[in-house]
Coordinates of N, CA, C and O in Angstrom, one line a residue:
M1 N -55.4 83.9 -73.0 CA -55.4 82.7 -72.1 C -54.5 81.6 -72.8 O -54.6 81.3 -73.9
P2 N -53.6 81.0 -72.0 CA -52.7 80.0 -72.6 C -53.5 78.8 -73.0 O -54.5 78.4 -72.4
S3 N -53.0 78.2 -74.0 CA -53.6 76.9 -74.5 C -53.1 75.7 -73.7 O -52.0 75.8 -73.2
P4 N -54.0 74.7 -73.5 CA -53.6 73.6 -72.6 C -52.4 72.8 -73.3 O -52.3 72.8 -74.6
V5 N -51.6 72.2 -72.5 CA -50.5 71.4 -73.0 C -51.0 70.0 -73.4 O -51.7 69.4 -72.6
S6 N -50.7 69.5 -74.6 CA -51.1 68.2 -75.0 C -50.3 67.2 -74.3 O -49.1 67.4 -74.0
A7 N -50.9 66.0 -73.9 CA -50.1 65.0 -73.2 C -49.0 64.5 -74.1 O -48.0 64.0 -73.6
N8 N -49.2 64.6 -75.4 CA -48.1 64.2 -76.4 C -46.9 65.1 -76.2 O -45.8 64.7 -76.6
A9 N -47.0 66.3 -75.7 CA -45.9 67.2 -75.6 C -45.1 67.0 -74.3 O -44.0 67.5 -74.1
L10 N -45.7 66.2 -73.4 CA -45.0 65.9 -72.1 C -43.9 64.9 -72.3 O -44.0 64.0 -73.2
P11 N -42.9 64.9 -71.5 CA -41.8 63.8 -71.6 C -42.4 62.5 -71.2 O -43.4 62.4 -70.5
R12 N -41.8 61.4 -71.8 CA -42.3 60.1 -71.6 C -42.0 59.6 -70.1 O -42.8 59.0 -69.5
K13 N -40.9 60.0 -69.6 CA -40.5 59.6 -68.2 C -40.4 60.9 -67.4 O -39.8 61.9 -67.9
S14 N -40.9 60.9 -66.2 CA -40.8 62.1 -65.4 C -40.4 61.6 -64.0 O -41.0 60.8 -63.4
P15 N -39.3 62.3 -63.4 CA -38.9 61.9 -62.0 C -39.7 62.7 -61.0 O -40.1 63.8 -61.2
W16 N -39.9 62.1 -59.9 CA -40.6 62.6 -58.8 C -39.8 62.3 -57.5 O -39.3 61.3 -57.4
R17 N -39.8 63.2 -56.6 CA -39.2 62.9 -55.2 C -40.3 62.7 -54.2 O -41.3 63.4 -54.2
L18 N -40.1 61.7 -53.4 CA -41.1 61.3 -52.4 C -40.5 61.3 -51.0 O -39.5 60.7 -50.9
Q19 N -41.0 61.9 -50.1 CA -40.5 61.9 -48.7 C -41.4 61.2 -47.8 O -42.6 61.6 -47.6
P20 N -41.0 60.0 -47.3 CA -41.9 59.3 -46.3 C -42.2 60.2 -45.1 O -41.2 60.9 -44.6
I21 N -43.4 60.2 -44.7 CA -43.8 61.0 -43.5 C -44.5 60.1 -42.5 O -45.3 59.3 -42.8
D22 N -44.1 60.3 -41.3 CA -44.7 59.7 -40.1 C -46.1 60.3 -39.9 O -46.2 61.5 -39.7
P23 N -47.2 59.5 -40.1 CA -48.5 60.1 -40.1 C -48.9 60.6 -38.7 O -49.8 61.5 -38.6
T24 N -48.3 60.2 -37.6 CA -48.6 60.7 -36.3 C -47.9 62.0 -36.0 O -48.5 62.8 -35.2
T25 N -46.8 62.3 -36.5 CA -46.0 63.5 -36.2 C -45.9 64.4 -37.4 O -45.4 65.5 -37.3
S26 N -46.2 63.9 -38.6 CA -46.0 64.7 -39.9 C -44.5 65.1 -40.1 O -44.2 66.0 -40.8
S27 N -43.6 64.3 -39.5 CA -42.2 64.5 -39.7 C -41.6 63.5 -40.6 O -42.2 62.4 -40.8
P28 N -40.5 63.8 -41.3 CA -39.8 62.9 -42.2 C -39.6 61.6 -41.5 O -39.1 61.5 -40.4
D29 N -39.9 60.5 -42.2 CA -39.7 59.2 -41.7 C -38.8 58.3 -42.7 O -39.3 57.4 -43.3
G30 N -37.6 58.7 -42.8 CA -36.7 58.1 -43.7 C -36.2 59.0 -44.8 O -36.7 60.2 -44.9
P31 N -35.2 58.6 -45.6 CA -34.7 59.5 -46.6 C -35.6 59.6 -47.8 O -36.5 58.9 -48.0
T32 N -35.5 60.7 -48.5 CA -36.2 61.0 -49.7 C -36.0 59.9 -50.7 O -34.8 59.6 -51.0
Q33 N -37.0 59.4 -51.3 CA -36.9 58.4 -52.4 C -37.3 59.0 -53.7 O -38.1 59.9 -53.7
L34 N -36.8 58.5 -54.8 CA -37.1 59.0 -56.1 C -37.9 57.9 -56.9 O -37.5 56.8 -57.0
A35 N -38.9 58.4 -57.5 CA -39.8 57.5 -58.3 C -39.8 58.1 -59.7 O -39.6 59.3 -60.0
S36 N -40.1 57.2 -60.7 CA -40.3 57.7 -62.0 C -41.6 57.2 -62.5 O -42.1 56.1 -62.2
Y37 N -42.3 58.1 -63.4 CA -43.6 57.8 -63.9 C -43.5 57.9 -65.4 O -42.8 58.7 -65.9
T38 N -44.3 57.1 -66.1 CA -44.4 57.2 -67.5 C -45.8 57.9 -67.8 O -46.7 57.5 -67.2
I39 N -45.7 58.8 -68.7 CA -46.9 59.6 -69.1 C -47.4 59.1 -70.4 O -46.7 59.1 -71.4
G40 N -48.6 58.5 -70.3 CA -49.2 58.0 -71.5 C -49.8 59.1 -72.4 O -49.9 60.2 -72.0
S41 N -50.2 58.7 -73.6 CA -50.8 59.6 -74.6 C -52.0 60.4 -74.1 O -52.3 61.5 -74.5
S42 N -52.8 59.7 -73.2 CA -53.9 60.3 -72.6 C -53.6 61.3 -71.4 O -54.5 61.9 -70.9
G43 N -52.3 61.2 -71.0 CA -51.9 62.0 -69.8 C -51.9 61.2 -68.5 O -51.5 61.7 -67.5
A44 N -52.3 59.9 -68.6 CA -52.3 59.1 -67.4 C -50.9 58.7 -67.0 O -50.0 58.4 -67.8
L45 N -50.7 58.6 -65.7 CA -49.4 58.3 -65.2 C -49.4 56.8 -64.8 O -50.3 56.3 -64.1
T46 N -48.3 56.1 -65.1 CA -48.1 54.7 -64.6 C -46.7 54.6 -64.1 O -45.8 55.4 -64.5
T47 N -46.5 53.7 -63.2 CA -45.1 53.5 -62.6 C -45.0 52.1 -62.2 O -45.9 51.4 -61.9
S48 N -43.7 51.7 -62.1 CA -43.3 50.4 -61.6 C -42.5 50.6 -60.3 O -42.0 49.7 -59.7
S49 N -42.5 51.9 -59.8 CA -41.7 52.3 -58.6 C -42.5 51.8 -57.4 O -43.7 52.0 -57.3
T50 N -41.8 51.2 -56.5 CA -42.3 50.8 -55.2 C -41.3 51.2 -54.1 O -40.2 51.6 -54.4
D51 N -41.8 51.2 -52.9 CA -40.9 51.5 -51.7 C -39.5 50.6 -51.8 O -38.5 51.1 -51.5
A52 N -39.7 49.4 -52.3 CA -38.5 48.5 -52.3 C -37.5 48.8 -53.4 O -36.3 48.5 -53.2
N53 N -38.0 49.3 -54.5 CA -37.1 49.5 -55.7 C -36.8 51.0 -56.0 O -36.0 51.3 -56.9
M54 N -37.3 51.9 -55.2 CA -37.0 53.3 -55.4 C -35.7 53.7 -54.7 O -35.6 53.4 -53.5
P55 N -34.8 54.3 -55.5 CA -33.5 54.7 -54.8 C -33.8 55.9 -53.8 O -34.7 56.7 -54.1
S56 N -33.0 56.0 -52.8 CA -33.0 57.2 -51.9 C -31.8 58.0 -52.2 O -30.8 57.5 -52.9
T57 N -31.8 59.2 -51.9 CA -30.7 60.1 -52.2 C -29.9 60.5 -50.9 O -30.4 60.5 -49.8
T58 N -28.6 60.7 -51.2 CA -27.7 61.1 -50.1 C -27.4 62.6 -50.0 O -26.6 63.0 -49.1
V59 N -28.1 63.4 -50.8 CA -27.8 64.8 -50.8 C -28.8 65.7 -50.1 O -29.0 66.8 -50.3
E60 N -29.5 65.1 -49.1 CA -30.5 65.8 -48.3 C -30.1 67.0 -47.7 O -28.9 67.1 -47.2
P61 N -30.9 68.0 -47.6 CA -32.2 68.2 -48.2 C -32.0 68.5 -49.7 O -31.1 69.1 -50.1
I62 N -32.9 67.9 -50.5 CA -32.9 68.2 -52.0 C -33.2 69.6 -52.3 O -34.2 70.2 -51.8
L63 N -32.4 70.3 -53.1 CA -32.6 71.6 -53.5 C -33.0 71.8 -54.9 O -33.6 72.8 -55.3
N64 N -32.7 70.8 -55.8 CA -32.9 71.0 -57.2 C -32.9 69.6 -57.9 O -32.1 68.8 -57.5
L65 N -33.8 69.5 -58.9 CA -33.8 68.3 -59.8 C -33.6 68.8 -61.2 O -34.2 69.8 -61.5
S66 N -32.7 68.1 -61.9 CA -32.5 68.6 -63.3 C -32.3 67.4 -64.2 O -31.3 66.6 -64.0
M67 N -33.1 67.2 -65.2 CA -33.0 66.1 -66.1 C -32.2 66.5 -67.3 O -32.3 67.5 -67.9
A68 N -31.2 65.5 -67.7 CA -30.4 65.8 -68.9 C -31.4 65.7 -70.1 O -32.4 65.0 -70.1
P69 N -31.0 66.5 -71.2 CA -31.8 66.5 -72.4 C -32.1 65.1 -73.0 O -33.1 64.9 -73.6
S70 N -31.1 64.2 -72.8 CA -31.3 62.8 -73.3 C -32.4 62.1 -72.6 O -32.9 61.1 -73.1
G71 N -32.8 62.6 -71.4 CA -33.8 61.8 -70.6 C -33.2 60.6 -69.8 O -34.0 59.9 -69.2
K72 N -31.9 60.4 -69.9 CA -31.3 59.2 -69.3 C -30.7 59.5 -67.9 O -30.5 58.6 -67.2
L73 N -30.3 60.8 -67.7 CA -29.7 61.1 -66.4 C -30.4 62.2 -65.6 O -30.9 63.1 -66.3
L74 N -30.5 62.1 -64.3 CA -31.1 63.1 -63.5 C -30.1 63.5 -62.5 O -29.5 62.7 -61.8
A75 N -29.9 64.8 -62.4 CA -29.0 65.4 -61.4 C -29.9 65.9 -60.2 O -30.8 66.6 -60.4
V76 N -29.5 65.4 -59.0 CA -30.2 65.8 -57.8 C -29.3 66.6 -56.9 O -28.1 66.1 -56.6
T77 N -29.5 67.9 -56.6 CA -28.6 68.6 -55.8 C -29.1 68.9 -54.4 O -30.3 68.9 -54.2
G78 N -28.2 69.1 -53.5 CA -28.6 69.4 -52.1 C -27.4 69.8 -51.3 O -26.4 70.2 -51.8
S79 N -27.5 69.7 -50.0 CA -26.6 70.2 -49.1 C -25.3 69.3 -49.0 O -24.4 69.5 -48.3
N80 N -25.4 68.2 -49.7 CA -24.3 67.2 -49.7 C -23.9 66.9 -51.1 O -23.5 65.7 -51.4
G81 N -23.8 67.8 -52.0 CA -23.3 67.6 -53.3 C -24.4 67.4 -54.4 O -25.5 67.9 -54.3
I82 N -24.0 66.6 -55.4 CA -24.9 66.2 -56.6 C -24.9 64.7 -56.6 O -23.8 64.1 -56.6
E83 N -26.0 64.2 -56.8 CA -26.1 62.7 -57.1 C -26.8 62.5 -58.4 O -27.8 63.2 -58.7
I84 N -26.1 61.7 -59.3 CA -26.7 61.5 -60.6 C -27.3 60.1 -60.6 O -26.8 59.1 -60.0
F85 N -28.5 60.1 -61.2 CA -29.3 58.9 -61.3 C -29.5 58.5 -62.8 O -29.6 59.4 -63.6
W86 N -29.5 57.2 -63.1 CA -29.6 56.7 -64.5 C -31.0 56.1 -64.7 O -31.4 55.2 -63.9
F87 N -31.6 56.5 -65.8 CA -32.8 55.9 -66.2 C -32.5 54.8 -67.2 O -31.9 55.2 -68.3
N88 N -32.8 53.6 -67.0 CA -32.4 52.4 -67.9 C -33.7 51.8 -68.4 O -34.1 50.8 -67.9
G89 N -34.2 52.4 -69.4 CA -35.5 51.8 -70.0 C -36.6 51.8 -69.0 O -36.8 52.7 -68.3
A90 N -37.3 50.7 -69.0 CA -38.5 50.6 -68.1 C -38.1 50.2 -66.7 O -38.9 50.2 -65.8
S91 N -36.8 49.9 -66.4 CA -36.3 49.6 -65.1 C -36.4 50.8 -64.2 O -36.3 51.9 -64.7
P92 N -36.5 50.6 -62.9 CA -36.4 51.7 -62.0 C -35.1 52.4 -62.1 O -34.0 51.8 -62.4
M93 N -35.0 53.7 -61.8 CA -33.8 54.5 -61.9 C -32.8 54.0 -60.9 O -33.2 53.4 -59.8
K94 N -31.5 54.1 -61.2 CA -30.4 53.7 -60.3 C -29.5 54.8 -60.0 O -29.2 55.6 -60.8
A95 N -29.0 54.8 -58.7 CA -27.9 55.7 -58.4 C -26.7 55.4 -59.2 O -26.4 54.3 -59.4
Y96 N -26.1 56.5 -59.8 CA -25.0 56.3 -60.8 C -23.7 56.9 -60.3 O -22.6 56.2 -60.2
E97 N -23.7 58.1 -59.8 CA -22.5 58.8 -59.4 C -22.8 59.9 -58.4 O -23.8 60.6 -58.5
T98 N -21.9 60.1 -57.4 CA -22.1 61.3 -56.5 C -20.9 62.2 -56.8 O -19.7 61.7 -56.8
L99 N -21.2 63.5 -56.9 CA -20.2 64.5 -57.2 C -20.2 65.5 -56.1 O -21.3 65.9 -55.6
L100 N -19.1 66.0 -55.7 CA -18.9 67.2 -54.8 C -19.5 66.8 -53.4 O -20.2 67.7 -52.8
S101 N -19.3 65.6 -53.0 CA -19.8 65.2 -51.7 C -19.4 66.2 -50.6 O -18.2 66.6 -50.5
G102 N -20.3 66.7 -49.8 CA -20.0 67.6 -48.7 C -20.1 69.1 -49.2 O -20.0 70.0 -48.3
V103 N -20.4 69.4 -50.4 CA -20.5 70.7 -50.9 C -22.0 71.1 -51.2 O -22.6 70.3 -51.8
D104 N -22.4 72.2 -50.7 CA -23.8 72.7 -50.8 C -23.9 73.1 -52.3 O -23.3 74.1 -52.7
I105 N -24.8 72.4 -53.0 CA -25.0 72.8 -54.4 C -26.5 73.2 -54.5 O -27.4 72.4 -54.3
E106 N -26.8 74.4 -54.9 CA -28.2 74.9 -54.9 C -28.8 74.6 -56.3 O -30.0 74.3 -56.4
H107 N -28.1 74.8 -57.4 CA -28.7 74.7 -58.7 C -27.8 73.9 -59.7 O -26.6 74.0 -59.6
A108 N -28.4 73.1 -60.6 CA -27.6 72.4 -61.6 C -28.5 72.3 -62.8 O -29.6 72.0 -62.8
Y109 N -27.9 72.6 -64.0 CA -28.6 72.5 -65.2 C -27.7 71.9 -66.3 O -26.4 72.0 -66.2
W110 N -28.3 71.2 -67.3 CA -27.6 70.5 -68.4 C -27.6 71.4 -69.7 O -28.5 72.1 -69.9
D111 N -26.6 71.2 -70.5 CA -26.7 71.7 -71.9 C -26.9 70.5 -72.8 O -27.1 69.4 -72.3
N112 N -26.9 70.7 -74.1 CA -27.2 69.7 -75.0 C -26.0 68.8 -75.4 O -26.1 67.9 -76.2
A113 N -24.9 69.0 -74.7 CA -23.6 68.3 -75.0 C -23.2 67.5 -73.8 O -21.9 67.3 -73.6
N114 N -24.1 67.1 -73.0 CA -23.8 66.2 -71.8 C -22.9 67.0 -70.7 O -22.3 66.4 -69.9
H115 N -23.0 68.3 -70.7 CA -22.3 69.1 -69.7 C -23.3 69.5 -68.6 O -24.4 70.0 -68.9
L116 N -22.9 69.3 -67.4 CA -23.7 69.7 -66.2 C -23.0 70.8 -65.5 O -21.8 70.8 -65.1
Y117 N -23.8 71.9 -65.3 CA -23.3 73.2 -64.7 C -23.9 73.3 -63.3 O -25.2 73.2 -63.2
A118 N -23.1 73.5 -62.2 CA -23.7 73.6 -60.9 C -23.1 74.7 -60.1 O -22.0 75.0 -60.3
I119 N -24.0 75.4 -59.4 CA -23.7 76.5 -58.6 C -23.6 76.2 -57.1 O -24.5 75.6 -56.6
S120 N -22.5 76.6 -56.5 CA -22.4 76.6 -55.0 C -22.4 78.0 -54.5 O -21.4 78.7 -54.7
Q121 N -23.4 78.4 -53.9 CA -23.5 79.8 -53.4 C -22.5 79.9 -52.2 O -21.7 80.9 -52.1
D122 N -22.4 78.9 -51.3 CA -21.5 78.9 -50.2 C -20.1 79.0 -50.6 O -19.3 79.7 -50.1
K123 N -19.7 78.2 -51.6 CA -18.3 78.1 -52.0 C -18.0 79.2 -53.1 O -16.8 79.4 -53.5
R124 N -19.0 79.9 -53.6 CA -18.9 80.9 -54.6 C -18.2 80.3 -55.9 O -17.2 80.8 -56.4
R125 N -18.7 79.2 -56.3 CA -18.1 78.5 -57.4 C -19.2 78.0 -58.5 O -20.3 77.7 -58.1
L126 N -18.7 77.9 -59.7 CA -19.5 77.3 -60.8 C -18.7 76.1 -61.2 O -17.5 76.2 -61.5
Y127 N -19.3 74.9 -61.0 CA -18.6 73.6 -61.3 C -19.2 73.1 -62.7 O -20.4 73.3 -62.9
V128 N -18.3 72.6 -63.5 CA -18.7 72.1 -64.8 C -18.3 70.6 -64.9 O -17.1 70.4 -64.7
F129 N -19.2 69.7 -65.3 CA -18.8 68.3 -65.5 C -19.3 67.8 -66.9 O -20.3 68.4 -67.4
T130 N -18.6 66.8 -67.4 CA -19.1 66.1 -68.6 C -19.7 64.8 -68.0 O -18.9 64.1 -67.4
V131 N -20.9 64.5 -68.2 CA -21.6 63.3 -67.6 C -22.3 62.6 -68.7 O -23.1 63.2 -69.4
T132 N -21.9 61.3 -68.9 CA -22.6 60.4 -69.8 C -23.0 59.2 -69.0 O -22.6 59.0 -67.9
T133 N -23.7 58.2 -69.7 CA -24.0 57.0 -69.0 C -22.8 56.1 -68.9 O -22.9 55.0 -68.2
T134 N -21.7 56.5 -69.4 CA -20.5 55.6 -69.3 C -19.3 56.3 -68.6 O -18.3 55.6 -68.2
S135 N -19.4 57.6 -68.4 CA -18.2 58.3 -67.7 C -18.7 59.6 -67.1 O -19.7 60.2 -67.6
T136 N -17.9 60.1 -66.1 CA -18.1 61.4 -65.5 C -16.7 62.0 -65.3 O -15.8 61.4 -64.8
S137 N -16.6 63.3 -65.8 CA -15.3 64.0 -65.5 C -15.6 65.5 -65.3 O -16.5 66.0 -65.9
Q138 N -14.7 66.1 -64.5 CA -14.8 67.5 -64.3 C -14.1 68.2 -65.5 O -13.1 67.8 -65.9
A139 N -14.7 69.3 -66.0 CA -14.2 69.9 -67.2 C -13.0 70.8 -66.8 O -12.8 71.2 -65.7
P140 N -12.0 70.9 -67.8 CA -10.9 71.7 -67.6 C -11.2 73.1 -67.1 O -12.1 73.7 -67.6
G141 N -10.5 73.5 -66.1 CA -10.7 74.9 -65.5 C -11.8 75.0 -64.4 O -11.9 76.0 -63.8
S142 N -12.5 73.9 -64.3 CA -13.6 73.9 -63.3 C -13.0 73.5 -61.9 O -12.1 72.7 -61.9
P143 N -13.4 74.2 -60.8 CA -14.5 75.1 -60.7 C -14.0 76.6 -61.1 O -12.9 76.9 -61.0
H144 N -15.0 77.4 -61.4 CA -14.8 78.8 -61.7 C -15.3 79.6 -60.5 O -16.4 79.4 -60.0
S145 N -14.4 80.7 -60.1 CA -14.9 81.5 -59.0 C -15.9 82.5 -59.5 O -15.7 83.1 -60.6
I146 N -17.0 82.7 -58.7 CA -18.0 83.7 -59.0 C -18.4 84.4 -57.8 O -18.6 83.8 -56.8
T147 N -18.4 85.7 -57.8 CA -18.8 86.5 -56.6 C -20.3 86.5 -56.5 O -21.0 86.9 -57.3
G148 N -20.8 86.0 -55.3 CA -22.2 86.0 -55.0 C -23.1 85.4 -56.0 O -24.1 86.0 -56.4
P149 N -22.9 84.1 -56.5 CA -23.8 83.5 -57.4 C -25.1 83.2 -56.7 O -25.2 82.9 -55.5
Q150 N -26.2 83.4 -57.5 CA -27.6 83.2 -56.9 C -28.3 82.1 -57.7 O -29.1 81.4 -57.1
N151 N -28.1 82.1 -59.0 CA -28.9 81.1 -59.8 C -28.1 80.9 -61.1 O -27.2 81.7 -61.4
I152 N -28.6 80.0 -62.0 CA -27.9 79.7 -63.2 C -29.0 79.3 -64.3 O -30.0 78.7 -63.9
I153 N -28.8 79.7 -65.5 CA -29.6 79.3 -66.6 C -28.6 78.9 -67.7 O -27.7 79.6 -68.0
V154 N -28.9 77.7 -68.3 CA -28.0 77.3 -69.4 C -28.9 77.3 -70.6 O -30.0 76.7 -70.7
Q155 N -28.4 78.1 -71.6 CA -29.1 78.2 -72.9 C -28.5 77.1 -73.9 O -27.3 76.8 -73.8
P156 N -29.3 76.6 -74.8 CA -28.8 75.6 -75.7 C -27.5 75.8 -76.4 O -26.8 74.9 -76.7
R157 N -27.2 77.1 -76.7 CA -26.0 77.3 -77.5 C -24.8 77.4 -76.5 O -23.7 77.9 -76.8
R158 N -25.0 77.0 -75.2 CA -24.0 76.9 -74.2 C -23.4 78.3 -73.8 O -22.2 78.4 -73.5
V159 N -24.3 79.3 -73.7 CA -23.9 80.6 -73.0 C -24.4 80.5 -71.7 O -25.6 80.2 -71.5
I160 N -23.6 80.7 -70.6 CA -24.1 80.6 -69.3 C -24.2 82.0 -68.7 O -23.3 82.7 -68.8
T161 N -25.3 82.2 -68.1 CA -25.5 83.5 -67.4 C -25.8 83.2 -66.0 O -26.7 82.5 -65.6
T162 N -25.0 83.8 -65.1 CA -25.2 83.6 -63.6 C -25.6 85.0 -63.1 O -25.1 86.0 -63.5
V163 N -26.5 84.9 -62.2 CA -27.0 86.2 -61.5 C -26.1 86.4 -60.3 O -26.0 85.5 -59.5
R164 N -25.5 87.5 -60.1 CA -24.7 87.8 -59.0 C -25.4 89.0 -58.2 O -26.4 89.4 -58.6
D165 N -24.8 89.3 -57.1 CA -25.3 90.4 -56.3 C -25.5 91.7 -57.0 O -26.5 92.3 -56.9
R166 N -24.5 92.0 -57.9 CA -24.6 93.3 -58.7 C -24.4 92.9 -60.2 O -23.2 92.7 -60.6
G167 N -25.4 92.8 -61.0 CA -25.3 92.6 -62.4 C -25.2 91.2 -62.8 O -25.6 90.3 -62.1
Y168 N -24.7 91.0 -64.0 CA -24.7 89.7 -64.6 C -23.2 89.3 -65.0 O -22.4 90.2 -65.3
V169 N -22.9 88.1 -65.0 CA -21.6 87.6 -65.4 C -21.9 86.6 -66.5 O -22.7 85.7 -66.4
R170 N -21.2 86.7 -67.7 CA -21.5 85.8 -68.8 C -20.2 85.0 -69.0 O -19.1 85.5 -69.1
F171 N -20.3 83.6 -69.2 CA -19.2 82.7 -69.6 C -19.7 82.1 -70.9 O -20.8 81.6 -71.0
R172 N -18.8 82.1 -71.8 CA -19.1 81.4 -73.1 C -18.3 80.1 -73.1 O -17.1 80.1 -73.1
G173 N -19.0 79.0 -73.2 CA -18.4 77.7 -73.2 C -18.0 77.2 -74.5 O -18.8 77.2 -75.5
S174 N -16.8 76.7 -74.7 CA -16.4 76.1 -75.9 C -16.7 74.6 -75.8 O -17.2 74.1 -74.7
S175 N -16.3 73.8 -76.7 CA -16.5 72.3 -76.7 C -15.6 71.7 -75.5 O -16.0 70.7 -75.1
T176 N -14.7 72.4 -75.1 CA -13.9 71.9 -74.0 C -14.3 72.6 -72.6 O -13.6 72.4 -71.6
N177 N -15.3 73.5 -72.7 CA -15.8 74.2 -71.5 C -14.8 75.2 -70.8 O -14.9 75.4 -69.7
S178 N -13.8 75.7 -71.6 CA -13.0 76.7 -71.0 C -13.9 77.9 -70.9 O -14.8 78.2 -71.7
A179 N -13.7 78.7 -69.8 CA -14.6 79.8 -69.6 C -13.8 81.1 -69.6 O -12.6 81.2 -69.1
G180 N -14.4 82.1 -70.0 CA -13.8 83.5 -70.0 C -14.9 84.5 -69.9 O -16.0 84.2 -70.2
A181 N -14.6 85.6 -69.3 CA -15.6 86.6 -69.1 C -16.0 87.3 -70.4 O -15.3 87.3 -71.3

């Protein structure tokens, strides 16, 4: 039987997506908004997020949320690209950057060196970006063509494994994110 997770092991800030719903029709009533909650040592959640200060996203429908290891940046992926949000201390998160507008992005994950890896199944591409709180740039050689990408896992040592229709493809990333089979 797994042991319970201590509240101290949980991240201090946690992003949540909220979709306003019309109570009479149960249909979406506005864009998805993003809220952040602070998890206290007892496990209690607190927030300063309100309808008025929660940012909405432009990548509807949302397909994936991925928090950078630093806890300062959140990548939100969807059918209209990637939107990066910035956590600035106790202030509500803010929209920071939109990447690949108009491109369907199913999955995105971060490594420990501020690199964001994103898969577009429709475009059959792996996109790689360097994203910090002060700059965003596409890595040299990105995007990379991949036949039938389905998902992506980023391991801390920056080995990327993508699942394709038949077998696995491995890319080993260097500090400049050049990729090779």
